[in-house]
PDB file of C-alpha atoms in Angstrom:
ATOM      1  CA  UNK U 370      43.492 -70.573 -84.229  1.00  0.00           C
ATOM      2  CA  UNK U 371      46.340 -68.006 -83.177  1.00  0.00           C
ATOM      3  CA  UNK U 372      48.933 -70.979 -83.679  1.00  0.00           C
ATOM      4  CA  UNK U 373      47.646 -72.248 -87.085  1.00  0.00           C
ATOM      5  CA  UNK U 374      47.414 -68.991 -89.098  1.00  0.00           C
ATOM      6  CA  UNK U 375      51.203 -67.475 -90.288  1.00  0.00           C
ATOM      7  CA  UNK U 376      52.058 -65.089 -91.030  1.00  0.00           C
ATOM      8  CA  UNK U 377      49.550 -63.569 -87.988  1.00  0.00           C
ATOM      9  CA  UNK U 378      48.606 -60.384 -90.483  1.00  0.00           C
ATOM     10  CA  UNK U 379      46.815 -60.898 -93.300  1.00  0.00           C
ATOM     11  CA  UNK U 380      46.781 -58.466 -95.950  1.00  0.00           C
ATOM     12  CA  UNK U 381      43.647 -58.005 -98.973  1.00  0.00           C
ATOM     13  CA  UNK U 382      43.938 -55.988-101.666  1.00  0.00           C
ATOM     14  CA  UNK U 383      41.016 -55.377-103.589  1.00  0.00           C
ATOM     15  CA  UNK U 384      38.453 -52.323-104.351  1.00  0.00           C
ATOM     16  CA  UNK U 385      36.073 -51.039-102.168  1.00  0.00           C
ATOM     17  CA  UNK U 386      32.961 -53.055-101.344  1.00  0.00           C
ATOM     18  CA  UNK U 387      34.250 -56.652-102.582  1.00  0.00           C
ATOM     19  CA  UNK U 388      33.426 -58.044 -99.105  1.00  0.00           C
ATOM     20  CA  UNK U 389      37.013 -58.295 -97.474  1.00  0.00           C
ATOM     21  CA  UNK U 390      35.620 -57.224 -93.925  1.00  0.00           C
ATOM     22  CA  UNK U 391      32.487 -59.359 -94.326  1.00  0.00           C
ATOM     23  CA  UNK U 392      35.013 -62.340 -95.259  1.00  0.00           C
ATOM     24  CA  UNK U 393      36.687 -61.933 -91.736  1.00  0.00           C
ATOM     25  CA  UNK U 394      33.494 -61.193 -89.597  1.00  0.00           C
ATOM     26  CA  UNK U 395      32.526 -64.477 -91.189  1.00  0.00           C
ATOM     27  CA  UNK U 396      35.307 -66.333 -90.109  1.00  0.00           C
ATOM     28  CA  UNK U 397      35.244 -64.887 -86.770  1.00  0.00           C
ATOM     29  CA  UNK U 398      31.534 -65.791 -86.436  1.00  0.00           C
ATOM     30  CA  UNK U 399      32.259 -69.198 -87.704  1.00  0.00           C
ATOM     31  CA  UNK U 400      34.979 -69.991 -84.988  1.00  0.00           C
ATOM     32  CA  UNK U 401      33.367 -67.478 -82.311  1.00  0.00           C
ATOM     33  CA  UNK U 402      36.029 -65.369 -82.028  1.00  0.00           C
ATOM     34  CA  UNK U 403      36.097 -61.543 -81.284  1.00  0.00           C
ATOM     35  CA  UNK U 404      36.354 -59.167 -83.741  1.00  0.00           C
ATOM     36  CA  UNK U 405      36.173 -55.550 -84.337  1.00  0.00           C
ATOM     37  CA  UNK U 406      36.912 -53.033 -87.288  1.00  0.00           C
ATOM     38  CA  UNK U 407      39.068 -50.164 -86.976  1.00  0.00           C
ATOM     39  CA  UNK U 408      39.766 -47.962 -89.789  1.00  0.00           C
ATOM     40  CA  UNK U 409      43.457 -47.071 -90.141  1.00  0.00           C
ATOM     41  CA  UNK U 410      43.189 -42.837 -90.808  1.00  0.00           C
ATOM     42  CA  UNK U 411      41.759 -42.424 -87.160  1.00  0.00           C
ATOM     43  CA  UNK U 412      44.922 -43.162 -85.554  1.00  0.00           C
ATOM     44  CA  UNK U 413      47.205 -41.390 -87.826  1.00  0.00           C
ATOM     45  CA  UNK U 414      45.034 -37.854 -87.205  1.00  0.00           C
ATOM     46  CA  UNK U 415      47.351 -35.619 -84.538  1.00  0.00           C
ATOM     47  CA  UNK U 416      45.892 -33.607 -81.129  1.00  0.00           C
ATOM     48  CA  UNK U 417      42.116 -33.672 -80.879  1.00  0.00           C
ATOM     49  CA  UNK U 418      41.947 -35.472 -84.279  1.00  0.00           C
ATOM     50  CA  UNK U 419      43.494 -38.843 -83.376  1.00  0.00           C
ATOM     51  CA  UNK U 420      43.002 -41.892 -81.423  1.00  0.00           C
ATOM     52  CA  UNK U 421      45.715 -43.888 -79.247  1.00  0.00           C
ATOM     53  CA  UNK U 422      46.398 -47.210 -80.944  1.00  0.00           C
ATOM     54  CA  UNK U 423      46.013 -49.165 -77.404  1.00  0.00           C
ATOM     55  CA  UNK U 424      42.156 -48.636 -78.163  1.00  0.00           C
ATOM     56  CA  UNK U 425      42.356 -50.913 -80.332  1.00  0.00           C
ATOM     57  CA  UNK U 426      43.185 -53.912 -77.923  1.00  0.00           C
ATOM     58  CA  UNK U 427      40.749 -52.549 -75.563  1.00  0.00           C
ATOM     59  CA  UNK U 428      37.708 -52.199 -78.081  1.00  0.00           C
ATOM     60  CA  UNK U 429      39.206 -56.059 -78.781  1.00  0.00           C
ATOM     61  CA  UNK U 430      38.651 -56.823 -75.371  1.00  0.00           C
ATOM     62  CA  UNK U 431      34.907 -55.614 -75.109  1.00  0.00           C
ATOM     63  CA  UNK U 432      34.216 -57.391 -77.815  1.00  0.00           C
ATOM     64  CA  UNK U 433      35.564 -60.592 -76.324  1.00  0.00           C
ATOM     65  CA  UNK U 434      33.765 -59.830 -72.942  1.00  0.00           C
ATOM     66  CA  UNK U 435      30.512 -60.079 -74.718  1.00  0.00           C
ATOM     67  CA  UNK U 436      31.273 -63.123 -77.189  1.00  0.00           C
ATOM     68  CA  UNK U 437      32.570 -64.871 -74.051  1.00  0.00           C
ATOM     69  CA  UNK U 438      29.411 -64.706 -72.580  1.00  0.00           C
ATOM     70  CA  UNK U 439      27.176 -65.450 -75.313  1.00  0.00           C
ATOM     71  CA  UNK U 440      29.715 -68.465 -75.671  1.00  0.00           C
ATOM     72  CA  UNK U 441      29.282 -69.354 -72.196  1.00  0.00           C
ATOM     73  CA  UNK U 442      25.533 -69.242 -72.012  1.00  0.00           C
ATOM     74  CA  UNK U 443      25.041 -71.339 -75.318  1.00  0.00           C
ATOM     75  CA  UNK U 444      26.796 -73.972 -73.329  1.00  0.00           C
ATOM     76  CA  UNK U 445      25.009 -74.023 -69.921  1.00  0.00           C
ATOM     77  CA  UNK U 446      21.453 -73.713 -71.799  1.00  0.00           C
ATOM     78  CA  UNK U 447      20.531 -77.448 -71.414  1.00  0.00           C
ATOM     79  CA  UNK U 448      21.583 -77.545 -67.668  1.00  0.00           C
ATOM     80  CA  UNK U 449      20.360 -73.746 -67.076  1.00  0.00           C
ATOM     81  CA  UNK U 450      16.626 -74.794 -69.003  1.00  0.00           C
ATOM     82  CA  UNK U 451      16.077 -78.042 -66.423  1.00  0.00           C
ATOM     83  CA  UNK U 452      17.083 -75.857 -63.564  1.00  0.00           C
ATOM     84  CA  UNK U 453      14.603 -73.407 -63.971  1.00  0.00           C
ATOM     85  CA  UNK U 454      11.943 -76.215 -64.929  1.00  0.00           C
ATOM     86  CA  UNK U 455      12.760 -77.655 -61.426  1.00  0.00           C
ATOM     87  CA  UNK U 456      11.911 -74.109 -60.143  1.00  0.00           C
ATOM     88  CA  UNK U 457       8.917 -73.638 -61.780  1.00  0.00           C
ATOM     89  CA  UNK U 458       8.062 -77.137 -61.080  1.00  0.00           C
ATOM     90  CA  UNK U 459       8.809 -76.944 -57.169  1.00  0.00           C
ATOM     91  CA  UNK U 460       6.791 -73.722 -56.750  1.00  0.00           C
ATOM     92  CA  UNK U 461       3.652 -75.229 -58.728  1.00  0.00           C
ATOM     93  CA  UNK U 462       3.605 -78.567 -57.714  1.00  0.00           C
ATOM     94  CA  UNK U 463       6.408 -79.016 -55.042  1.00  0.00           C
ATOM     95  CA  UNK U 464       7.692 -82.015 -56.670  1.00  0.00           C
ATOM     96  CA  UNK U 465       9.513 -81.128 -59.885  1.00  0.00           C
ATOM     97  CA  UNK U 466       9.366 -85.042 -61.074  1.00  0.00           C
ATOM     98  CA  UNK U 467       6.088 -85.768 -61.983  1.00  0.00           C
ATOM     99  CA  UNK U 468       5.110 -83.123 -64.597  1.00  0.00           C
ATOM    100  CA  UNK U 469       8.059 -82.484 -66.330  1.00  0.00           C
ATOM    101  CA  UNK U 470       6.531 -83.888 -69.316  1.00  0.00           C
ATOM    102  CA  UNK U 471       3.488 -82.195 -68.780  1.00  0.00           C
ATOM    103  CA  UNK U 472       5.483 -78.586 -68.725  1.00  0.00           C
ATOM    104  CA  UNK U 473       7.854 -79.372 -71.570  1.00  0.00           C
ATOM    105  CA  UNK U 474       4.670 -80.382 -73.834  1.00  0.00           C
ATOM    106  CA  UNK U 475       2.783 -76.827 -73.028  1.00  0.00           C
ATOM    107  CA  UNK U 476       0.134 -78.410 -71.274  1.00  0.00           C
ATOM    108  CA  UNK U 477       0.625 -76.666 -68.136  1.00  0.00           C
ATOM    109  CA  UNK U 478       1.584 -73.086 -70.092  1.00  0.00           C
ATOM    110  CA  UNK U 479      -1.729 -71.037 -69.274  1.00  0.00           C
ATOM    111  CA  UNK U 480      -1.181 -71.883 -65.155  1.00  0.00           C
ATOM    112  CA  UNK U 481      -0.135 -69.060 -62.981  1.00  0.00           C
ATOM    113  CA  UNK U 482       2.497 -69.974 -60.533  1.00  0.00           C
ATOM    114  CA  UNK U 483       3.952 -67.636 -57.856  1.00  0.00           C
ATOM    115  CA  UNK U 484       7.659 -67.581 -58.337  1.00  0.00           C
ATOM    116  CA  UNK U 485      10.413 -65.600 -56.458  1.00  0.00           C
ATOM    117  CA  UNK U 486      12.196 -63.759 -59.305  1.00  0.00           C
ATOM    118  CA  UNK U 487      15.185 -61.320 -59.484  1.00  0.00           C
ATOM    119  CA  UNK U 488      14.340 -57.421 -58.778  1.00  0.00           C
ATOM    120  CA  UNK U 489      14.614 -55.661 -62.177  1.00  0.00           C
ATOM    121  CA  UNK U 490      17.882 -53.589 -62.233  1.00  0.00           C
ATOM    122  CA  UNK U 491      18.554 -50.666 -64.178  1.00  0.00           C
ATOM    123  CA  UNK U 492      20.707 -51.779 -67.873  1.00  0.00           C
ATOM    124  CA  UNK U 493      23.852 -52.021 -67.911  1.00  0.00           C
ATOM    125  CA  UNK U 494      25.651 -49.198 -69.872  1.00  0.00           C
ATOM    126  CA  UNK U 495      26.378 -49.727 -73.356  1.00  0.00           C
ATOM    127  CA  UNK U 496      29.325 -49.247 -75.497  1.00  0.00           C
ATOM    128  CA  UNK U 497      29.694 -48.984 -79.102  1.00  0.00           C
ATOM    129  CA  UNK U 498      32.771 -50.502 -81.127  1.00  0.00           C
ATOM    130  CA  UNK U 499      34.070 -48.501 -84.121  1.00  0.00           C
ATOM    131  CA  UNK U 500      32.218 -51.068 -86.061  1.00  0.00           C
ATOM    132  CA  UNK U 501      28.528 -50.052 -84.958  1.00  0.00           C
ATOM    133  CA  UNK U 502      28.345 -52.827 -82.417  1.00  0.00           C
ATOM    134  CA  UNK U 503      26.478 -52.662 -79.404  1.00  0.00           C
ATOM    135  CA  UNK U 504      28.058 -54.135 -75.979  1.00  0.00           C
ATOM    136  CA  UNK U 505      26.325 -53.629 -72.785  1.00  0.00           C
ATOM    137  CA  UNK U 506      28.492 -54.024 -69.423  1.00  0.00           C
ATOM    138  CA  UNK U 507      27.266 -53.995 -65.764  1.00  0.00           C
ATOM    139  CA  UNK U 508      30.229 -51.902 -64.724  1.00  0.00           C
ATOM    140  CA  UNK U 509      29.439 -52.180 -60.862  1.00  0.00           C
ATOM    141  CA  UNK U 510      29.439 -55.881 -61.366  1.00  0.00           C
ATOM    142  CA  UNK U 511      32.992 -56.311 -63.558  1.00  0.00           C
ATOM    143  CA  UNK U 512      34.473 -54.314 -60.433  1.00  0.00           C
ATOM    144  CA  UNK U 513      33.144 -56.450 -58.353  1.00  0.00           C
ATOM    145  CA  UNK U 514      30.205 -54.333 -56.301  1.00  0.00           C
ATOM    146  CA  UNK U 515      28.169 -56.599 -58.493  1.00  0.00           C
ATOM    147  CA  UNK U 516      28.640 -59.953 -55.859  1.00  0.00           C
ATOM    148  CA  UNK U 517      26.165 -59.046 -53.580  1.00  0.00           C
ATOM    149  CA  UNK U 518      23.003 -61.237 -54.070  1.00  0.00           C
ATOM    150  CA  UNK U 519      20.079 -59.778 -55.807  1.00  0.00           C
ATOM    151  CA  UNK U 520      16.883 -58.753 -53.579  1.00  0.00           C
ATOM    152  CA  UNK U 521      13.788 -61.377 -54.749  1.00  0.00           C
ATOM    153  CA  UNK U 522      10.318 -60.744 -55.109  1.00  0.00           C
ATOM    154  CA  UNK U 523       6.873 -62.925 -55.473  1.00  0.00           C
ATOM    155  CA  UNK U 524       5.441 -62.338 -58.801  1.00  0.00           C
ATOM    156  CA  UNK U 525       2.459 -64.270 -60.039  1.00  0.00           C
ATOM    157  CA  UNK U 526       3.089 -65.276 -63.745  1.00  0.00           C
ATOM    158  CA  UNK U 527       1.689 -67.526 -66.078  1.00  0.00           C
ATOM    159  CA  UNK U 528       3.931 -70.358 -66.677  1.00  0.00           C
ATOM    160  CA  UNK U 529       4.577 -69.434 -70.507  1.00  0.00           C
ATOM    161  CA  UNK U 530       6.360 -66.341 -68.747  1.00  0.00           C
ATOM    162  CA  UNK U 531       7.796 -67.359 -66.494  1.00  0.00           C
ATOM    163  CA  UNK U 532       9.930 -69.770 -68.029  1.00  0.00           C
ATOM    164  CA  UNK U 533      12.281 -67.352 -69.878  1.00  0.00           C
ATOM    165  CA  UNK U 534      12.757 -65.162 -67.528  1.00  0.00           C
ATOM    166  CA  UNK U 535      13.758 -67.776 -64.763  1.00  0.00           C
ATOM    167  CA  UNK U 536      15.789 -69.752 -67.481  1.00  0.00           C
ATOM    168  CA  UNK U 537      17.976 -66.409 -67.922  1.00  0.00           C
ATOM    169  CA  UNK U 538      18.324 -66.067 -63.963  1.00  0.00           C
ATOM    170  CA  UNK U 539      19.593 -69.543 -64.113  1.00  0.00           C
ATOM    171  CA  UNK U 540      22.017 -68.863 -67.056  1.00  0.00           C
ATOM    172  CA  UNK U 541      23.245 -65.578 -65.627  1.00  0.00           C
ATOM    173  CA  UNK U 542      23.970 -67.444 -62.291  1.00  0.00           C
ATOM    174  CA  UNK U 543      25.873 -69.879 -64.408  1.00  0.00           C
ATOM    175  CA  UNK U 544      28.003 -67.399 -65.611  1.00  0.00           C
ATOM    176  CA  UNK U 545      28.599 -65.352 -63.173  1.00  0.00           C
ATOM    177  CA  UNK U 546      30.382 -68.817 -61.834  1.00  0.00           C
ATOM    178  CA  UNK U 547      32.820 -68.808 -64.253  1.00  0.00           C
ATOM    179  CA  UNK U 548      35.730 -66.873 -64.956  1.00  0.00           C
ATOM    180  CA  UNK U 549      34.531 -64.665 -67.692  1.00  0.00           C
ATOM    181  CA  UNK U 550      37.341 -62.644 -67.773  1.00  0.00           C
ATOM    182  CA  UNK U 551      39.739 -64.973 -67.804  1.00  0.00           C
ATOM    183  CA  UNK U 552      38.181 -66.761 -71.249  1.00  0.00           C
ATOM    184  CA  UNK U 553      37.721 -63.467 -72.399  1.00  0.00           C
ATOM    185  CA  UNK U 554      41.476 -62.077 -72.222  1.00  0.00           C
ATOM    186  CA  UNK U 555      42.262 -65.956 -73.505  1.00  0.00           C
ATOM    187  CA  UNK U 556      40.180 -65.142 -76.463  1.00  0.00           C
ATOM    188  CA  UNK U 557      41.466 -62.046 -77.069  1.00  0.00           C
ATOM    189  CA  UNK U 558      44.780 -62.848 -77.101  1.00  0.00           C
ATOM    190  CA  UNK U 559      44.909 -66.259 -78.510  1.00  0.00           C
ATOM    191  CA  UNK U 560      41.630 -65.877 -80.974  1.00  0.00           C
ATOM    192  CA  UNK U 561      40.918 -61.954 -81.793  1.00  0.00           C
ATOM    193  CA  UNK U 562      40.633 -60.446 -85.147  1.00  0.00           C
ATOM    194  CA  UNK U 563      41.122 -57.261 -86.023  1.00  0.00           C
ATOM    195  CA  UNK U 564      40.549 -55.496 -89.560  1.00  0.00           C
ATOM    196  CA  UNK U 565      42.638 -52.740 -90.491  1.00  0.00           C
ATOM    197  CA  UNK U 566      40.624 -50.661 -92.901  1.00  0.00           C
ATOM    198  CA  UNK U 567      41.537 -47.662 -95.032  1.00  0.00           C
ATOM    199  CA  UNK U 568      45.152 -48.470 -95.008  1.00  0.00           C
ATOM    200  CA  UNK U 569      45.141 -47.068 -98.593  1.00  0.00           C
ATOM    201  CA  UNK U 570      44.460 -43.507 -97.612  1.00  0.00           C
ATOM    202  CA  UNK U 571      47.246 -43.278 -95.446  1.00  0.00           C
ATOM    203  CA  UNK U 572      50.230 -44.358 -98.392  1.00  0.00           C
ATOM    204  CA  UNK U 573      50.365 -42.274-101.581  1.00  0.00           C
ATOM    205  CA  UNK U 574      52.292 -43.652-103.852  1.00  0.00           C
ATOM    206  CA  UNK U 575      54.604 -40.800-104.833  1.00  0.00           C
ATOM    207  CA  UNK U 576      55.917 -40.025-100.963  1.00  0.00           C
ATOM    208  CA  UNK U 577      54.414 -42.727 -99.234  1.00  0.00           C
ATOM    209  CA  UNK U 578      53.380 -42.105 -95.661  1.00  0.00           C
ATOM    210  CA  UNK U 579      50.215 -38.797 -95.272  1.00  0.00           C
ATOM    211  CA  UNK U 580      50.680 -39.742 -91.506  1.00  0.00           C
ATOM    212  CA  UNK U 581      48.886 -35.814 -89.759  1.00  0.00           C
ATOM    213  CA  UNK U 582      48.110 -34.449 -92.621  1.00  0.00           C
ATOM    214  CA  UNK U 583      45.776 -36.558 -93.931  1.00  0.00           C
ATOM    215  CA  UNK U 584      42.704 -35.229 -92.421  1.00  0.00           C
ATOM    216  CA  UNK U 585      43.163 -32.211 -94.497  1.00  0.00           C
ATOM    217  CA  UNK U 586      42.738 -33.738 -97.733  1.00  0.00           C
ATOM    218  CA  UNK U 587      39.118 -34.697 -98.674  1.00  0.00           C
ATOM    219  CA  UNK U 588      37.661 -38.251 -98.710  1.00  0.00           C
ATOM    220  CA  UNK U 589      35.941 -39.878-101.373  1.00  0.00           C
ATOM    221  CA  UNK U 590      33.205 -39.841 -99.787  1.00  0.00           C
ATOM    222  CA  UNK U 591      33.407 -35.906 -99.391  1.00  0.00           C
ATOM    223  CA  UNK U 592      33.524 -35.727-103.394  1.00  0.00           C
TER     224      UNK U 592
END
């Protein structure tokens, strides 16, 4: 959408709590693009107050890390959902063919089936954007020590449960394929949108820019 919006900054004007954020996490949702909110005082703050703009873009890049993926394994469900049904199918049955229908109508849900699964790993570290939201990243695996295949083990599962969690091996495998970083930086640069909040409180009208000293004045929401 980069090449269709111009001028590329966007400026709203209107009191607090009208919904000018909420109007561009919208459109960001709509379009899947990334998007995080940064509010403008926290990089005008000197020494141990401030924050180095660059954060910004890198906060921006998190964000489109995670949307990538979500993006990614919205469109490998279908394939990713027969995969594991062949799976489940091969280990019940050893032909995955003839009672497909059977396991896509529930009929065969309360059957246990021994299934080799992925070893549970620890969770990924998470990271917070400045607008509250959560993004979880295997680090060991973005750096590459992640490659090495994961150990399996036999668990015996009830077919009801073990469909999900196969269907998520198969959609992790899926994108672990693709080039996640790649889409991600494309995203970023071509697609991300970032709100600027609290602009305001950094102008006064009589001299203009507060810049360093604005953290000594109170906020309204100090009053």
């Amino acid at each position: 959408i980069r090449e269709e919006i111009a001028p590329k900054n966007i400026l709203m004007v209107s009191p607090t709590g009208v919904g000018k954020t909420e109007i561009a996490r919208r459109l960001a949702k709509l379009v899947d693009a990334p998007f995080i909110k940064v509010e403008a005082t926290k990089f005008t703050e000197v020494g141990f107050h401030g924050r180095d703009v660059e954060t910004i873009i890198d906060d921006l890049y998190k964000a489109a890390l995670n949307q990538t993926e979500k993006v990614l394994m919205k469109r490998f469900e279908e394939t990713a959902k027969q995969r594991a049904e062949d799976r489940i199918l091969q280990a019940l049955a050893g032909d995955a063919g003839q009672f497909r229908g059977h396991l896509r109508n529930g009929v065969l849900d309360d059957l246990e089936v021994m299934i080799d699964v992925q070893e549970k790993k620890e969770t990924p570290k998470s990271s917070a954007t400045p607008d509250g939201a959560q993004i979880a990243f295997d680090i060991s695996a973005m750096i590459g020590m992640g490659a090495k295949r994961q150990r399996l083990v036999k668990r015996n599962m009830k077919i009801k449960e073990a469909m999900p969690v196969v269907l998520q091996e198969e959609l992790q495998k899926m994108v672990e394929t693709a080039d996640v970083q790649k889409e991600a930086l494309r995203s970023c640069e071509e697609e991300g949108i970032v709100v600027i909040d609290e602009i305001d409180k950094i102008v006064t009208p009589a001299s203009g820019y507060k810049g360093c000293l604005l953290y000594t004045s109170p906020s309204p929401r100090d009053s």
